Every structure is written in structure tokens, then in C-alpha cells.
PDB file of C-alpha atoms in Angstrom:
ATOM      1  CA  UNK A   1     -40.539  46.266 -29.999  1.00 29.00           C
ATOM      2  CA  UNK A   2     -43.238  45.587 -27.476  1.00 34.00           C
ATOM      3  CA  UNK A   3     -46.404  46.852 -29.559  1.00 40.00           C
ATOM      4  CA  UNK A   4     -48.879  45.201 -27.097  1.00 32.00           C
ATOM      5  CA  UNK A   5     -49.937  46.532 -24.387  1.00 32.00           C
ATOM      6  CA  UNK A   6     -47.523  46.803 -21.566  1.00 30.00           C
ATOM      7  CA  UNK A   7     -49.156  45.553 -18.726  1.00 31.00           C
ATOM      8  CA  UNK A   8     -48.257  42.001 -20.858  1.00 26.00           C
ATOM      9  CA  UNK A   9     -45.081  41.868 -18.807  1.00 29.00           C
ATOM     10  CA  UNK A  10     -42.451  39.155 -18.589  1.00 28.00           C
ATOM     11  CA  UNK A  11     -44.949  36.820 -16.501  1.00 27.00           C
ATOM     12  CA  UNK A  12     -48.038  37.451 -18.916  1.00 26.00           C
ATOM     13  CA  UNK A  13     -49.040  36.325 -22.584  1.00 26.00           C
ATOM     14  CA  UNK A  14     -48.022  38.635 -25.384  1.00 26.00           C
ATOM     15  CA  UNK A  15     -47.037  38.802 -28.914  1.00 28.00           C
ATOM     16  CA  UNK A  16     -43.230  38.708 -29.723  1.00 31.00           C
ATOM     17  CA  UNK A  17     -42.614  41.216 -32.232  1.00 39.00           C
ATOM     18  CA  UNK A  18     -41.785  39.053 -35.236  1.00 38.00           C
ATOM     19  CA  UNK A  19     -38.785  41.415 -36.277  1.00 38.00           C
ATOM     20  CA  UNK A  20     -37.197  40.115 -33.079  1.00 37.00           C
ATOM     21  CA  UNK A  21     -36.996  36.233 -33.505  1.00 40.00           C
ATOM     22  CA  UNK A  22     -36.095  34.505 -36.198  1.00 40.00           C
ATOM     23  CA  UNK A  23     -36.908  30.779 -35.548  1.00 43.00           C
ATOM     24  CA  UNK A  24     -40.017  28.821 -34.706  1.00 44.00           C
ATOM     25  CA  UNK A  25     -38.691  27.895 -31.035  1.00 46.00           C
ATOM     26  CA  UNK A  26     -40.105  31.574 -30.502  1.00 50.00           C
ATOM     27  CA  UNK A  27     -43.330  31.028 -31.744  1.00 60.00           C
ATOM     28  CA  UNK A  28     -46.169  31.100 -29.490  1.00 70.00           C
ATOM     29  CA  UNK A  29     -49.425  29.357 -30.167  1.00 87.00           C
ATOM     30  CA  UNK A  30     -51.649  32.487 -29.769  1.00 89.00           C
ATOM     31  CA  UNK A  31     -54.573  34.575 -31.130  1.00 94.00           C
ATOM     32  CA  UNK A  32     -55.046  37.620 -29.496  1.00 95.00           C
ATOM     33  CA  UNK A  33     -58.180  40.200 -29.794  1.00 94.00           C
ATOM     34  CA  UNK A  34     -58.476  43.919 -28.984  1.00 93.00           C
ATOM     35  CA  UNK A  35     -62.132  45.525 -28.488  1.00 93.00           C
ATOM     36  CA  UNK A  36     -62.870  48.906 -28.072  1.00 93.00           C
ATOM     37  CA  UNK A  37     -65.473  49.800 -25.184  1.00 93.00           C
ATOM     38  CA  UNK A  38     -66.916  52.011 -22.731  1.00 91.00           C
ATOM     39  CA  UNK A  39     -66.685  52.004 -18.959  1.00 91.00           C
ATOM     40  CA  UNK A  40     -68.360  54.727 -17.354  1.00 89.00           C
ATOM     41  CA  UNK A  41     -68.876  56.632 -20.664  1.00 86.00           C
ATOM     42  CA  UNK A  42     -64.808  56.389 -20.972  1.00 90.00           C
ATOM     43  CA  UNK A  43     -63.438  55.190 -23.667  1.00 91.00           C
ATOM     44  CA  UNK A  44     -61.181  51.454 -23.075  1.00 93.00           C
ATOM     45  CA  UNK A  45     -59.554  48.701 -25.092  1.00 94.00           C
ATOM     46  CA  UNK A  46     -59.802  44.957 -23.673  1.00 95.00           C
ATOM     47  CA  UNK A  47     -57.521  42.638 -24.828  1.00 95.00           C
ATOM     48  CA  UNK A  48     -58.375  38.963 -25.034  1.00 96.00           C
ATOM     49  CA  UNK A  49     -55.463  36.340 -25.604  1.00 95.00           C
ATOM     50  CA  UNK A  50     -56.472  32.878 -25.761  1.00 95.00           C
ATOM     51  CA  UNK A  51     -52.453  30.826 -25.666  1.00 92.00           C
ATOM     52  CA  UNK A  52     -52.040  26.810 -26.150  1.00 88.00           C
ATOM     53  CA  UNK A  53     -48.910  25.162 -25.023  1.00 83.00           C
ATOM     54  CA  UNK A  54     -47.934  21.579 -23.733  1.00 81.00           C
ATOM     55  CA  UNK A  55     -49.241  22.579 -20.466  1.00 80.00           C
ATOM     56  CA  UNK A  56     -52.404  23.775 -21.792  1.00 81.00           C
ATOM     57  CA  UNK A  57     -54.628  26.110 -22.323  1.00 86.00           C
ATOM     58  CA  UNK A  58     -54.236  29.598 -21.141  1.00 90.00           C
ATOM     59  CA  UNK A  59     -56.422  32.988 -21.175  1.00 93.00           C
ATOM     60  CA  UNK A  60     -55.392  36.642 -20.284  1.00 94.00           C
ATOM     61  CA  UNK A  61     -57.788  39.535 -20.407  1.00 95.00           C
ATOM     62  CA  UNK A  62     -56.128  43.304 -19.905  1.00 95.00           C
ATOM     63  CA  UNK A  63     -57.768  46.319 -19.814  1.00 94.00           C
ATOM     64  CA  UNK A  64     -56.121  49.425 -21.170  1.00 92.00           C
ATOM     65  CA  UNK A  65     -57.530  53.283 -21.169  1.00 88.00           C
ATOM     66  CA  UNK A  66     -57.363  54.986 -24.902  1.00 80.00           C
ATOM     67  CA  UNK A  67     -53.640  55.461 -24.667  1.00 80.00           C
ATOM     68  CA  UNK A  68     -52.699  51.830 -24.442  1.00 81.00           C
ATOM     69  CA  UNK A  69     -51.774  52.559 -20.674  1.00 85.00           C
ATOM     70  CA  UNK A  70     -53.000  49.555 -18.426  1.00 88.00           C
ATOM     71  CA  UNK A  71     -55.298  49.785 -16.266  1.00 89.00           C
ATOM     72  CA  UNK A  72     -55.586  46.255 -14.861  1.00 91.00           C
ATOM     73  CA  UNK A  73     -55.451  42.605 -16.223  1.00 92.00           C
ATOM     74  CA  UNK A  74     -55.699  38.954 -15.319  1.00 91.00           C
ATOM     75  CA  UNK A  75     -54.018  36.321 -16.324  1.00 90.00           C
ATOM     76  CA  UNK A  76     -55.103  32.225 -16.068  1.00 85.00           C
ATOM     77  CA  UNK A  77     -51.987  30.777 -16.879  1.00 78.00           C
ATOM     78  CA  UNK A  78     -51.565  27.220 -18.738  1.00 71.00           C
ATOM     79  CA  UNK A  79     -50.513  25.117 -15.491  1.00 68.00           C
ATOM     80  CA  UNK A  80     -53.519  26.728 -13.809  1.00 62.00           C
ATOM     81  CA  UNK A  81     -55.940  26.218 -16.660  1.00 64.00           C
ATOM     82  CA  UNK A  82     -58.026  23.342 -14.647  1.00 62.00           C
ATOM     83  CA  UNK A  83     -59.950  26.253 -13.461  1.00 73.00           C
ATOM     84  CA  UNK A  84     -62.142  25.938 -16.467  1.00 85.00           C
ATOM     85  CA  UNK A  85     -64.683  28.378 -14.630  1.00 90.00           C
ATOM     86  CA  UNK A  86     -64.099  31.456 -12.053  1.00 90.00           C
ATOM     87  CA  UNK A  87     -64.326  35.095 -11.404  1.00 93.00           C
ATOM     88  CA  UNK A  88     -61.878  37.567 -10.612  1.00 92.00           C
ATOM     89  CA  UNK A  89     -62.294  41.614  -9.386  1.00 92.00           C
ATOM     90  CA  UNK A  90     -60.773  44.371 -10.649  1.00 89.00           C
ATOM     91  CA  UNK A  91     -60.489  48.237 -10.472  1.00 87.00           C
ATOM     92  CA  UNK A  92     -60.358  51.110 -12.436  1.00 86.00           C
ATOM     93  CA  UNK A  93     -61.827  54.063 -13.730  1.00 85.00           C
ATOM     94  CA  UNK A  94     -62.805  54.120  -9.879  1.00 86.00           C
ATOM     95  CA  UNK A  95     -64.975  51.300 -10.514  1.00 89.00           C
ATOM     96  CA  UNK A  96     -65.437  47.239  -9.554  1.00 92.00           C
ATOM     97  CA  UNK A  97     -64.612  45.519 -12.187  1.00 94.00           C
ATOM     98  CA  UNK A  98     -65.757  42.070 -12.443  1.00 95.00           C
ATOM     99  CA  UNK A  99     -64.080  39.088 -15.375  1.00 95.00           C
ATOM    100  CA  UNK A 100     -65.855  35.763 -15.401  1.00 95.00           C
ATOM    101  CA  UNK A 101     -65.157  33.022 -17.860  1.00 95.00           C
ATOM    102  CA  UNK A 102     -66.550  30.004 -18.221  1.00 94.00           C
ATOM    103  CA  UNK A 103     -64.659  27.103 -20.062  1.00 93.00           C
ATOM    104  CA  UNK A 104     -65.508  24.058 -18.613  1.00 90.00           C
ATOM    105  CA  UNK A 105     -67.658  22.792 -21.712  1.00 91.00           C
ATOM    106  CA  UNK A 106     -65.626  24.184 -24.423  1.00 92.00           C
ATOM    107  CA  UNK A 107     -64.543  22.529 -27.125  1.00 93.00           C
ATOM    108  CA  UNK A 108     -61.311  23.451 -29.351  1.00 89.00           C
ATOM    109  CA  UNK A 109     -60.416  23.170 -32.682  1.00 85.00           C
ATOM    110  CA  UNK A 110     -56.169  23.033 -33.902  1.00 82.00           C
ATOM    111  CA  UNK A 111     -55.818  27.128 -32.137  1.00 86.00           C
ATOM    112  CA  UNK A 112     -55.673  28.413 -28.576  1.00 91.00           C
ATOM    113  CA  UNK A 113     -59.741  29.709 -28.995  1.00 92.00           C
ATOM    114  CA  UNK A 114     -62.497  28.322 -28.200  1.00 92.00           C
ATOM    115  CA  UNK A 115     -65.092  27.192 -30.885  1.00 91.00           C
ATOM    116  CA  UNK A 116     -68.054  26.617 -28.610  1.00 95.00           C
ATOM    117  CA  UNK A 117     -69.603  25.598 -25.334  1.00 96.00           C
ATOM    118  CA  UNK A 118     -68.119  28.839 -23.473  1.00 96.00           C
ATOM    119  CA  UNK A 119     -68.488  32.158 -22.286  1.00 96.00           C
ATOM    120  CA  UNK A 120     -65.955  35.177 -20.995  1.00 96.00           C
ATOM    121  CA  UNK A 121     -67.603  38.414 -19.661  1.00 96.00           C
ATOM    122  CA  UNK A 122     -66.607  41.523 -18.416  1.00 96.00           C
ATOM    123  CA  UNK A 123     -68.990  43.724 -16.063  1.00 95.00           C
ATOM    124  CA  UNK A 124     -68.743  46.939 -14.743  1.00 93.00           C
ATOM    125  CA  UNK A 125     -71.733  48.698 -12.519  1.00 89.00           C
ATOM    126  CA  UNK A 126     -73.856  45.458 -13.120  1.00 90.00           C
ATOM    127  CA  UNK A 127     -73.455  46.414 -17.039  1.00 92.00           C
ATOM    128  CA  UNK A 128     -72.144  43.759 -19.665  1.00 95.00           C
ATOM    129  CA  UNK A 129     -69.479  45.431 -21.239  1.00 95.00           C
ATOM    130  CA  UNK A 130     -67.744  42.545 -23.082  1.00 96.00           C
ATOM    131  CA  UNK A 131     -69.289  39.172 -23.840  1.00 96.00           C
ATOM    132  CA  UNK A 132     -67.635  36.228 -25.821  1.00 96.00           C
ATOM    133  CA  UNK A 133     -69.009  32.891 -26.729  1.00 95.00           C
ATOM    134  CA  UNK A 134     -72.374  31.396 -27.219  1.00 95.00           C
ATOM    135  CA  UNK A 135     -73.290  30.844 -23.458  1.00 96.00           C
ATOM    136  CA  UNK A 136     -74.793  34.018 -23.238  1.00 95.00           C
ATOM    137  CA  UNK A 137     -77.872  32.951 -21.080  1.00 95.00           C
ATOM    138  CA  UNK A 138     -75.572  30.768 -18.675  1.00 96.00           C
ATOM    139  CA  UNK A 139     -72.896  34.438 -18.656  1.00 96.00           C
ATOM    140  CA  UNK A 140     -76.321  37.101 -17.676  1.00 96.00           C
ATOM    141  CA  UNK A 141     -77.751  34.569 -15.409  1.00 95.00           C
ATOM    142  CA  UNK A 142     -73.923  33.772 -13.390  1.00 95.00           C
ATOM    143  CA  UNK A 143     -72.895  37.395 -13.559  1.00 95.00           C
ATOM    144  CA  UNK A 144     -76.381  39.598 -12.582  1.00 94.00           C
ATOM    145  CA  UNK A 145     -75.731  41.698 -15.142  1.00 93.00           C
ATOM    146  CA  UNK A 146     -78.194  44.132 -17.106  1.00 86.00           C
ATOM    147  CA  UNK A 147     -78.889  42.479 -20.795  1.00 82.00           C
ATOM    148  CA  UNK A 148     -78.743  45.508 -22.562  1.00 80.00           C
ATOM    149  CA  UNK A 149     -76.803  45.580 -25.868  1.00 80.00           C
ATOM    150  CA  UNK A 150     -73.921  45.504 -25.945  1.00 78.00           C
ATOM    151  CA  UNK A 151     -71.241  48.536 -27.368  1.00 84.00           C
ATOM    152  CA  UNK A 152     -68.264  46.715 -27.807  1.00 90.00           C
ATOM    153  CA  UNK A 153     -66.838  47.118 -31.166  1.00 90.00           C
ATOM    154  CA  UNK A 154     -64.058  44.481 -32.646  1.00 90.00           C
ATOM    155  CA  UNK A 155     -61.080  46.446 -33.700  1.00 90.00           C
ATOM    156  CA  UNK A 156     -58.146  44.284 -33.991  1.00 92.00           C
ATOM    157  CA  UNK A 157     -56.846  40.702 -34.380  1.00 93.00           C
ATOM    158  CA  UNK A 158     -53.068  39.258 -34.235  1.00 94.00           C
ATOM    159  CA  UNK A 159     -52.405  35.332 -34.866  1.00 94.00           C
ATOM    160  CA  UNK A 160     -49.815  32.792 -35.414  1.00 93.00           C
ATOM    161  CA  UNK A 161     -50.693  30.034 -38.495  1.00 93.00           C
ATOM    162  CA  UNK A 162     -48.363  27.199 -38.952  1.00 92.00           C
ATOM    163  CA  UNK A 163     -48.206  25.349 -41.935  1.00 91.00           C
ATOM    164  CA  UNK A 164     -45.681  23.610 -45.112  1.00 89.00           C
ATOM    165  CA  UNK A 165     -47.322  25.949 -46.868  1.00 92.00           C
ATOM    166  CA  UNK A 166     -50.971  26.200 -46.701  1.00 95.00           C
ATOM    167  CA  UNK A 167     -51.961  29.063 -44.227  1.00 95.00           C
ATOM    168  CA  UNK A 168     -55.247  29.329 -42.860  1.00 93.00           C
ATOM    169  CA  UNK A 169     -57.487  30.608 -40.509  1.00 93.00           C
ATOM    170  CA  UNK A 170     -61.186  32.132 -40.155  1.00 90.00           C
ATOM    171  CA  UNK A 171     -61.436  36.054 -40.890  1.00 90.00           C
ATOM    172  CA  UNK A 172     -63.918  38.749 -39.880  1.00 88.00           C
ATOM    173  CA  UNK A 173     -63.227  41.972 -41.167  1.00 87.00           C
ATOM    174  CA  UNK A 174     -65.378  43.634 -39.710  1.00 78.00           C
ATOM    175  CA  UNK A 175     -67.705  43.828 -36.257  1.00 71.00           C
ATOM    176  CA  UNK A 176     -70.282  41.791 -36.567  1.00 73.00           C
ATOM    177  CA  UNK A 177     -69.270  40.772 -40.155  1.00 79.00           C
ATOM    178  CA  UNK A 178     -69.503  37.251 -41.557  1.00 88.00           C
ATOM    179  CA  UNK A 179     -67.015  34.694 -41.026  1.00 90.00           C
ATOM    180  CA  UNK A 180     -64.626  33.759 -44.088  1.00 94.00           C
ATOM    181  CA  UNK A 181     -61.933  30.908 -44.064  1.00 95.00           C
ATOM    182  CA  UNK A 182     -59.211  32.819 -45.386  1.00 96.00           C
ATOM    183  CA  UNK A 183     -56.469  30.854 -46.867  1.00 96.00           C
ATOM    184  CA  UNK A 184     -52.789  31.961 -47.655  1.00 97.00           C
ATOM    185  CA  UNK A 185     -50.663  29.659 -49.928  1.00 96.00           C
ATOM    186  CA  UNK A 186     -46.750  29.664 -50.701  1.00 93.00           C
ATOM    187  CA  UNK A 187     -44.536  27.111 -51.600  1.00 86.00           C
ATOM    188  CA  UNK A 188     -40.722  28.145 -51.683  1.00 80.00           C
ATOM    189  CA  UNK A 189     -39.261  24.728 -50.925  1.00 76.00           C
ATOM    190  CA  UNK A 190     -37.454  24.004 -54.546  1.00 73.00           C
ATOM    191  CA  UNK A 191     -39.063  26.489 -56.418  1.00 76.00           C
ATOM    192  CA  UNK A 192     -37.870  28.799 -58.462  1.00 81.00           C
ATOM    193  CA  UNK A 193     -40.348  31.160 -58.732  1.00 82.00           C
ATOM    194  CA  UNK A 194     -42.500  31.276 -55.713  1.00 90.00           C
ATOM    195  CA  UNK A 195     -45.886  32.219 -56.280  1.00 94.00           C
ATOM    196  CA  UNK A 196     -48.051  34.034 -53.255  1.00 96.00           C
ATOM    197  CA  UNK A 197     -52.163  33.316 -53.583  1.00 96.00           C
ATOM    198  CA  UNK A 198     -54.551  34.776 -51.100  1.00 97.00           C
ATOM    199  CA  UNK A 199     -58.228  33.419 -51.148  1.00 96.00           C
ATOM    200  CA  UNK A 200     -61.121  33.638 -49.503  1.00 96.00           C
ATOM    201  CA  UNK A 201     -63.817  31.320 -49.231  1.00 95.00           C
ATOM    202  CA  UNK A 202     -61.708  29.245 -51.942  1.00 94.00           C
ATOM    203  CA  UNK A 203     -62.155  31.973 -54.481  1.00 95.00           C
ATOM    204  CA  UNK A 204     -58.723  33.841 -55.607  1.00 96.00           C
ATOM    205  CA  UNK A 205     -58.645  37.074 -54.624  1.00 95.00           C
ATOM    206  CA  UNK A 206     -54.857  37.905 -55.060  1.00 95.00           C
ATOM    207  CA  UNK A 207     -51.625  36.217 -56.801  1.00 95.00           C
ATOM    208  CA  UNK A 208     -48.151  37.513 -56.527  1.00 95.00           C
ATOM    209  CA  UNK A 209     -45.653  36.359 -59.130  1.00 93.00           C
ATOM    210  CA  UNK A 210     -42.141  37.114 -59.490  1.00 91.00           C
ATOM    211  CA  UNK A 211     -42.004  36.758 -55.489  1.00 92.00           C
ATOM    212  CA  UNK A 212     -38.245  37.234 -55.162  1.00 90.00           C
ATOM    213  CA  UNK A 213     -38.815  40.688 -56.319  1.00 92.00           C
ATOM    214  CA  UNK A 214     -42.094  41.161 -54.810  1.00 92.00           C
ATOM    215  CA  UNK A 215     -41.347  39.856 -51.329  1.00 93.00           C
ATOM    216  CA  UNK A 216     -42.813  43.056 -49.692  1.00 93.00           C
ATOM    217  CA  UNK A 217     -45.640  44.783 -50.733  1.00 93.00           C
ATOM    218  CA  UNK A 218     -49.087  46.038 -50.487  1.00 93.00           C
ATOM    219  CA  UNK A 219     -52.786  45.543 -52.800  1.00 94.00           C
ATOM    220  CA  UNK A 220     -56.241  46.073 -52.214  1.00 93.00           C
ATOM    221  CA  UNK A 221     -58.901  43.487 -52.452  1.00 93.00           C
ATOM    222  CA  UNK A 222     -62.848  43.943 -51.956  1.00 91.00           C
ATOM    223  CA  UNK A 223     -64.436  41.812 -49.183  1.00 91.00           C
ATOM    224  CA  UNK A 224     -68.339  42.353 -48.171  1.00 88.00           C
ATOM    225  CA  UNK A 225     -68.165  45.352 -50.544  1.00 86.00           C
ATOM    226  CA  UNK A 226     -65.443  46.870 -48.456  1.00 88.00           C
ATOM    227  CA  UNK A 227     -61.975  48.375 -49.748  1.00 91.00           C
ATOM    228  CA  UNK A 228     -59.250  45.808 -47.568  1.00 93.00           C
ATOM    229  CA  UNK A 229     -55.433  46.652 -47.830  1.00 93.00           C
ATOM    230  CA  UNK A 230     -53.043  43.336 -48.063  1.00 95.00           C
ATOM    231  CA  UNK A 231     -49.328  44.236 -46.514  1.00 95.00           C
ATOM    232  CA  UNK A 232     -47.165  41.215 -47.247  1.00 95.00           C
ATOM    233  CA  UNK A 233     -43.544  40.464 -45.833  1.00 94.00           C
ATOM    234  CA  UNK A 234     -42.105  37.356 -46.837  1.00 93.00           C
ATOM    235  CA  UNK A 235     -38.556  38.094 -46.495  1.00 91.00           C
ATOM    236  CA  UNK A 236     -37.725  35.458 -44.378  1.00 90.00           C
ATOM    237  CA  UNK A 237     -39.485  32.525 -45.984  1.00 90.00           C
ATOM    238  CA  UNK A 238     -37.081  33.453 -48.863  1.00 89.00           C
ATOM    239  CA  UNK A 239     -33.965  34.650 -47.338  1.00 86.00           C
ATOM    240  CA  UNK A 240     -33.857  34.327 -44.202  1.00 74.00           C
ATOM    241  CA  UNK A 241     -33.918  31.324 -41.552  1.00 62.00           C
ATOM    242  CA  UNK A 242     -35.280  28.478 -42.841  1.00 60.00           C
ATOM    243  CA  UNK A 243     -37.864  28.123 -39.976  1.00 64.00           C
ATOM    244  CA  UNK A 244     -38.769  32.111 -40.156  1.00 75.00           C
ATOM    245  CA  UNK A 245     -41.856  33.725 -40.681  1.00 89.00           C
ATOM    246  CA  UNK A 246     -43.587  35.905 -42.792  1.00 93.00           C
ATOM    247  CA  UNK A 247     -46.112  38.718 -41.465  1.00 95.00           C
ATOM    248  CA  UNK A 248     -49.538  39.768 -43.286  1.00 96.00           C
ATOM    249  CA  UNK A 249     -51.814  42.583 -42.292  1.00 95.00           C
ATOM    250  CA  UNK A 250     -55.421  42.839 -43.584  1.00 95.00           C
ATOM    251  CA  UNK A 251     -56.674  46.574 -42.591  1.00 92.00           C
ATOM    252  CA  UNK A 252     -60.162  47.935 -43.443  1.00 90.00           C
ATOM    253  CA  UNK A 253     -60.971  51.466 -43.514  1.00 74.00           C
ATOM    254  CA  UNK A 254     -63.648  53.488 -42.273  1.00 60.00           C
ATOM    255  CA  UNK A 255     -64.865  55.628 -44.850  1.00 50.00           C
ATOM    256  CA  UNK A 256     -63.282  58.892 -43.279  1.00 40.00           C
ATOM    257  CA  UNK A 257     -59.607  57.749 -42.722  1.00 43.00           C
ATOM    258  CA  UNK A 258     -59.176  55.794 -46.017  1.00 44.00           C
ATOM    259  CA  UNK A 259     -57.665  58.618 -47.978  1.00 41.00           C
ATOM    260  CA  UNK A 260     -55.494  59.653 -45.270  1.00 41.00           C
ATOM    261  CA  UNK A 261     -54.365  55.939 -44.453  1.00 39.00           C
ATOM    262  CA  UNK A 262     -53.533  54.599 -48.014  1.00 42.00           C
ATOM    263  CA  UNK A 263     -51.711  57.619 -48.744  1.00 42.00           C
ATOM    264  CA  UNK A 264     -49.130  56.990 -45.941  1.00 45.00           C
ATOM    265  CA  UNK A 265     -46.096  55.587 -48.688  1.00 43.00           C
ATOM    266  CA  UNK A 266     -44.461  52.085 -47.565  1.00 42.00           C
ATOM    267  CA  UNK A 267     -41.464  52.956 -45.418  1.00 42.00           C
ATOM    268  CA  UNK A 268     -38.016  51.353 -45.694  1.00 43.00           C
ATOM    269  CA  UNK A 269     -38.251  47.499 -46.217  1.00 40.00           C
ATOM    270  CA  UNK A 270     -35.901  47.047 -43.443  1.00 42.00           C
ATOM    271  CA  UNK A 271     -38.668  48.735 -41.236  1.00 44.00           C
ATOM    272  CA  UNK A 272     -41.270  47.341 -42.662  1.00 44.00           C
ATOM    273  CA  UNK A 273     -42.099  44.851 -40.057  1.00 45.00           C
ATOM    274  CA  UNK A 274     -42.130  47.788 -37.278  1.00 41.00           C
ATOM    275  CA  UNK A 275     -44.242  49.431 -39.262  1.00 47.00           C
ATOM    276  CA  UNK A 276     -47.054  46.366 -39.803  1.00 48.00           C
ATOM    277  CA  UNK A 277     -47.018  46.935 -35.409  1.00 49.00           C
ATOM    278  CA  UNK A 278     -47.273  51.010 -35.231  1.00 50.00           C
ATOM    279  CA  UNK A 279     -50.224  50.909 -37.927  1.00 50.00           C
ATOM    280  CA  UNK A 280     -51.630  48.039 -35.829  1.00 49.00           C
ATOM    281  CA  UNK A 281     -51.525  50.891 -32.887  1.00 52.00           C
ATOM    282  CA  UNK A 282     -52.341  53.643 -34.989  1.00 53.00           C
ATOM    283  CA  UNK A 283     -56.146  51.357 -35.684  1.00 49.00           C
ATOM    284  CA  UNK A 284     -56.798  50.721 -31.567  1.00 48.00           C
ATOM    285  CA  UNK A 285     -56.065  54.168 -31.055  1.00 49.00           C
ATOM    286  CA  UNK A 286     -57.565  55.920 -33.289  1.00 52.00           C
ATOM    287  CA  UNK A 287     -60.078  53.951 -34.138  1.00 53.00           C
ATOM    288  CA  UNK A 288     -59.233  53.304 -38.418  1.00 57.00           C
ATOM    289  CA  UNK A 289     -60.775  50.098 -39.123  1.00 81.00           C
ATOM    290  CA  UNK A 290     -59.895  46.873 -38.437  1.00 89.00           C
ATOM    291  CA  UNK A 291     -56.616  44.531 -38.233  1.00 92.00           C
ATOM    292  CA  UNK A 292     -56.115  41.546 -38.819  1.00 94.00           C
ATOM    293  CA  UNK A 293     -52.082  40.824 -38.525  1.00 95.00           C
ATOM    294  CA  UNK A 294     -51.187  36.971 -39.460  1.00 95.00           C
ATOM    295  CA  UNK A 295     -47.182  35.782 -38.765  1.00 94.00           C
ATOM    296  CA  UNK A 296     -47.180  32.729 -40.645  1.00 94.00           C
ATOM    297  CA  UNK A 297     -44.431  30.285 -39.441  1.00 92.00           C
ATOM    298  CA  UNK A 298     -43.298  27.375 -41.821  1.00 86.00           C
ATOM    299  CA  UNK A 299     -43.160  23.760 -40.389  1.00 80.00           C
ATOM    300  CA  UNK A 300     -40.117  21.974 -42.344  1.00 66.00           C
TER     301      UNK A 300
END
């Protein structure tokens, strides 16, 4: 199931579905970002995908209306990621719209993002409607655009983590939120009884036991004072391929929708992956939250 946008096509980045593939030859190297903003009063989500592959680097930014149709994209592709800096012009909603980036001074950590020492901006009628990185003077001053604040809300995150089996990455749950490390650890090499631990900022937040009966499920931890929903899958690590992955969703609710989303029951296991992607829709859509779906691919 494609549940990215579609205008992600065979010659763009996207996210393979992790119910399709089975082995780490089809894992890509990839954190991608969904914001929800306004062009022309009109609702929009952008996606951001920042890629990393023996060629390179690579960056795709697509713009989609509220339906998840596309409205336009570009794509800098690894072999063409020398371009550090550019432009690039695009149309829709009847309007110029203009991507820069700026990359020629960023640094880079183990992932596809950026850490620092960049900027990518989206503009529309000499308005800022997306800005990323810390080279915000440097973006205003190369793109001519108004520096009024910004509305762009952060709605949704999907990333690959490779590990033995230590997972981690850095987690914001919600726009504008602080930054955690969030940490997922599982070892089911010679164990009998595989124990999953989630923490956050090294403190334990949740501990599954008994995982070859638990190996799907869902709990609810506090983070920042909010109410976050843990979906787990780690069929694979435990019965599947040896080189498969397992899939984690962290969803926040706004205050309106949490009733309605936590009564939705868990659907067939053998859906269950499917079902991690349409909720993952359901929150860019319809605006519940925010997402944060991990696949979490074991290096032997």
C-alpha cells in the first residue's frame, strides 16, 4: 500500500509500506515530515523527505491539497545532491510557488537530516509559508519574503532506525514541543523471553514482558503532560525474516478527537500494519494529533 502521497512516484523518494518487504535490502535511509499549512487561505500538506544513500544525500519537497491529491513537488535526487543551494518554481492553487534550500554548510549526524548550518523554505505571494533550519536570516534575506510568523503546524513524522537492538532517535510530539531522545530497546537474539523497553530521556516509560504473546499491541504513556498512544508490531523480529522489521507509532491527541480515536478497537493482527498507515492518514487529514511512525530494522 502506497500511504504517501502519490505524486512520490516510481522516480521520487517515498516510504515502502513495511507490510510489503520483508528484508533490509528494502530499507531506505529516510525520515520524512508532513506539515499542515495555508496557501491562499487554503488548506495544504508539504511533505519534506530528507534520503541518504551511497550516492548521497537527497531532498524531496511535495505539496499536496487536504485530500492528499498532489499538487506539485520537487525532487533533488542523490547523484544531483552537489547542488547544495538552489531554487525551483512551482504552481498551484493558481499561484507561483517558490522552494529554496540551502545546504551547502550543513552538517549531518548518522540520518538523512540535517542537524545545522541550513535552511529549506517555501514561499508563496512573497509569504513564508514553510521554513526549516536555523538559517533563518540567510532564508528571508535570499528569498524576499515577508517575516511574518509563520502558520505551519508539524503533524506527522515517519523514520527508519537501524540497530542490534538499541533503537533511537530524537522525538517531538508535538509543534513546537521540546526535543526528547527517545530510545527503543529489544534483544531477541538467544533469548527466551524478549523483553520490549521504551524510554525517554533515559527514564522508563514502558516494558513489555512475555513478548511472544505480546508482539502486537497498544499503551498509553504521558509525555509533556500529554496522553501519547504506543502501537507496537514486532512480529517479524520474532517470527519472521531474520533481517525484518518491526513498526511503532507514537500518536498524540488533540483534546477533541481523543475519545473518538482510542475507542477505534485494534483490527486483525494480520492488518495491523495497514492499519499503523490509514491512522497515519486519518492524522494529516483530519488533523488528530501528531505521528510519529518508527520501522525499526535489525542489523545482524
Amino acid at each position: 500500500m502506497r500511504d504517501f502521497p502519490s505524486c512520490f512516484g516510481e522516480n521520487g523518494v517515498q516510504v515502502a509500506d513495511s507490510s510489503s518487504s520483508n528484508t533490509s535490502k528494502n530499507a531506505q535511509n529516510l525520515v520524512t515530515c508532513v506539515y499542515q499549512c495555508r496557501i491562499r487561505g487554503r488548506s495544504c500538506l508539504i511533505t519534506v523527505t530528507w534520503s541518504k544513500n551511497l550516492m548521497g544525500q537527497g531532498l524531496s519537497v511535495g505539496i499536496d491539497d487536504s485530500a492528499n491529491q498532489c499538487l506539485c513537488k520537487v525532487d533533488i535526487k542523490p547523484w544531483l545532491f552537489s547542488k547544495r543551494k538552489g531554487s525551483k518554481s512551482l504552481e498551484a492553487y493558481s499561484c507561483k510557488i517558490d522552494i529554496y534550500w540551502d545546504l551547502s554548510s550543513a552538517k549531518f549526524g548518522s540520518g538523512p537530516e540535517p542537524l545545522e548550518g541550513f535552511y529549506v523554505g517555501v514561499v508563496a505571494d512573497k509569504q513564508m509559508v514553510l521554513l526549516l533550519g536555523d538559517m533563518r536570516k540567510e532564508a528571508y534575506k535570499k528569498t524576499g519574503a515577508t517575516p511574518v510568523p509563520s502558520t505551519a503546524v508539524y503533524v506527522a513524522k515517519k523514520e527508519h532506525v537501524f540497530g542490534k537492538k538499541v533503537f533511537g532517535t530524537k522525538a517531538q510530539f508535538c509543534d513546537n514541543g521540546q526535543i526528547h531522545d527517545l530510545i527503543i530497546e529489544c534483544d531477541t537474539i538467544g533469548v527466551n523471553d524478549p523483553c520490549l523497553i521504551i524510554r525517554l530521556d533515559g527514564k522508563t516509560l514502558m516494558q513489555v514482558k512475555r513478548l511472544r504473546w505480546k508482539f502486537r499491541g497498544n499503551h498509553t504513556i504521558l509525555v509533556d503532560g500529554m496522553a501519547v498512544e504506543v502501537y507496537w508490531d514486532v512480529h517479524n523480529w520474532l517470527f519472521g525474516a531474520s533481517l525484518g522489521n518491526a513498526v511503532f507509532m507514537f500518536k498524540t491527541f488533540l483534546a477533541a478527537e481523543e475519545k473518538l480515536w482510542v475507542s477505534q478497537p485494534i483490527p486483525n493482527p494480520s492488518t495491523l500494519q495497514w492499519s499503523f498507515s490509514q491512522r497515519f492518514q486519518d492524522s494529516k487529514s483530519q488533523n488528530l494529533g501528531f505521528s510519529l511512525i518508527l520501522y525499526a530494522w535489525k542489523n545482524e
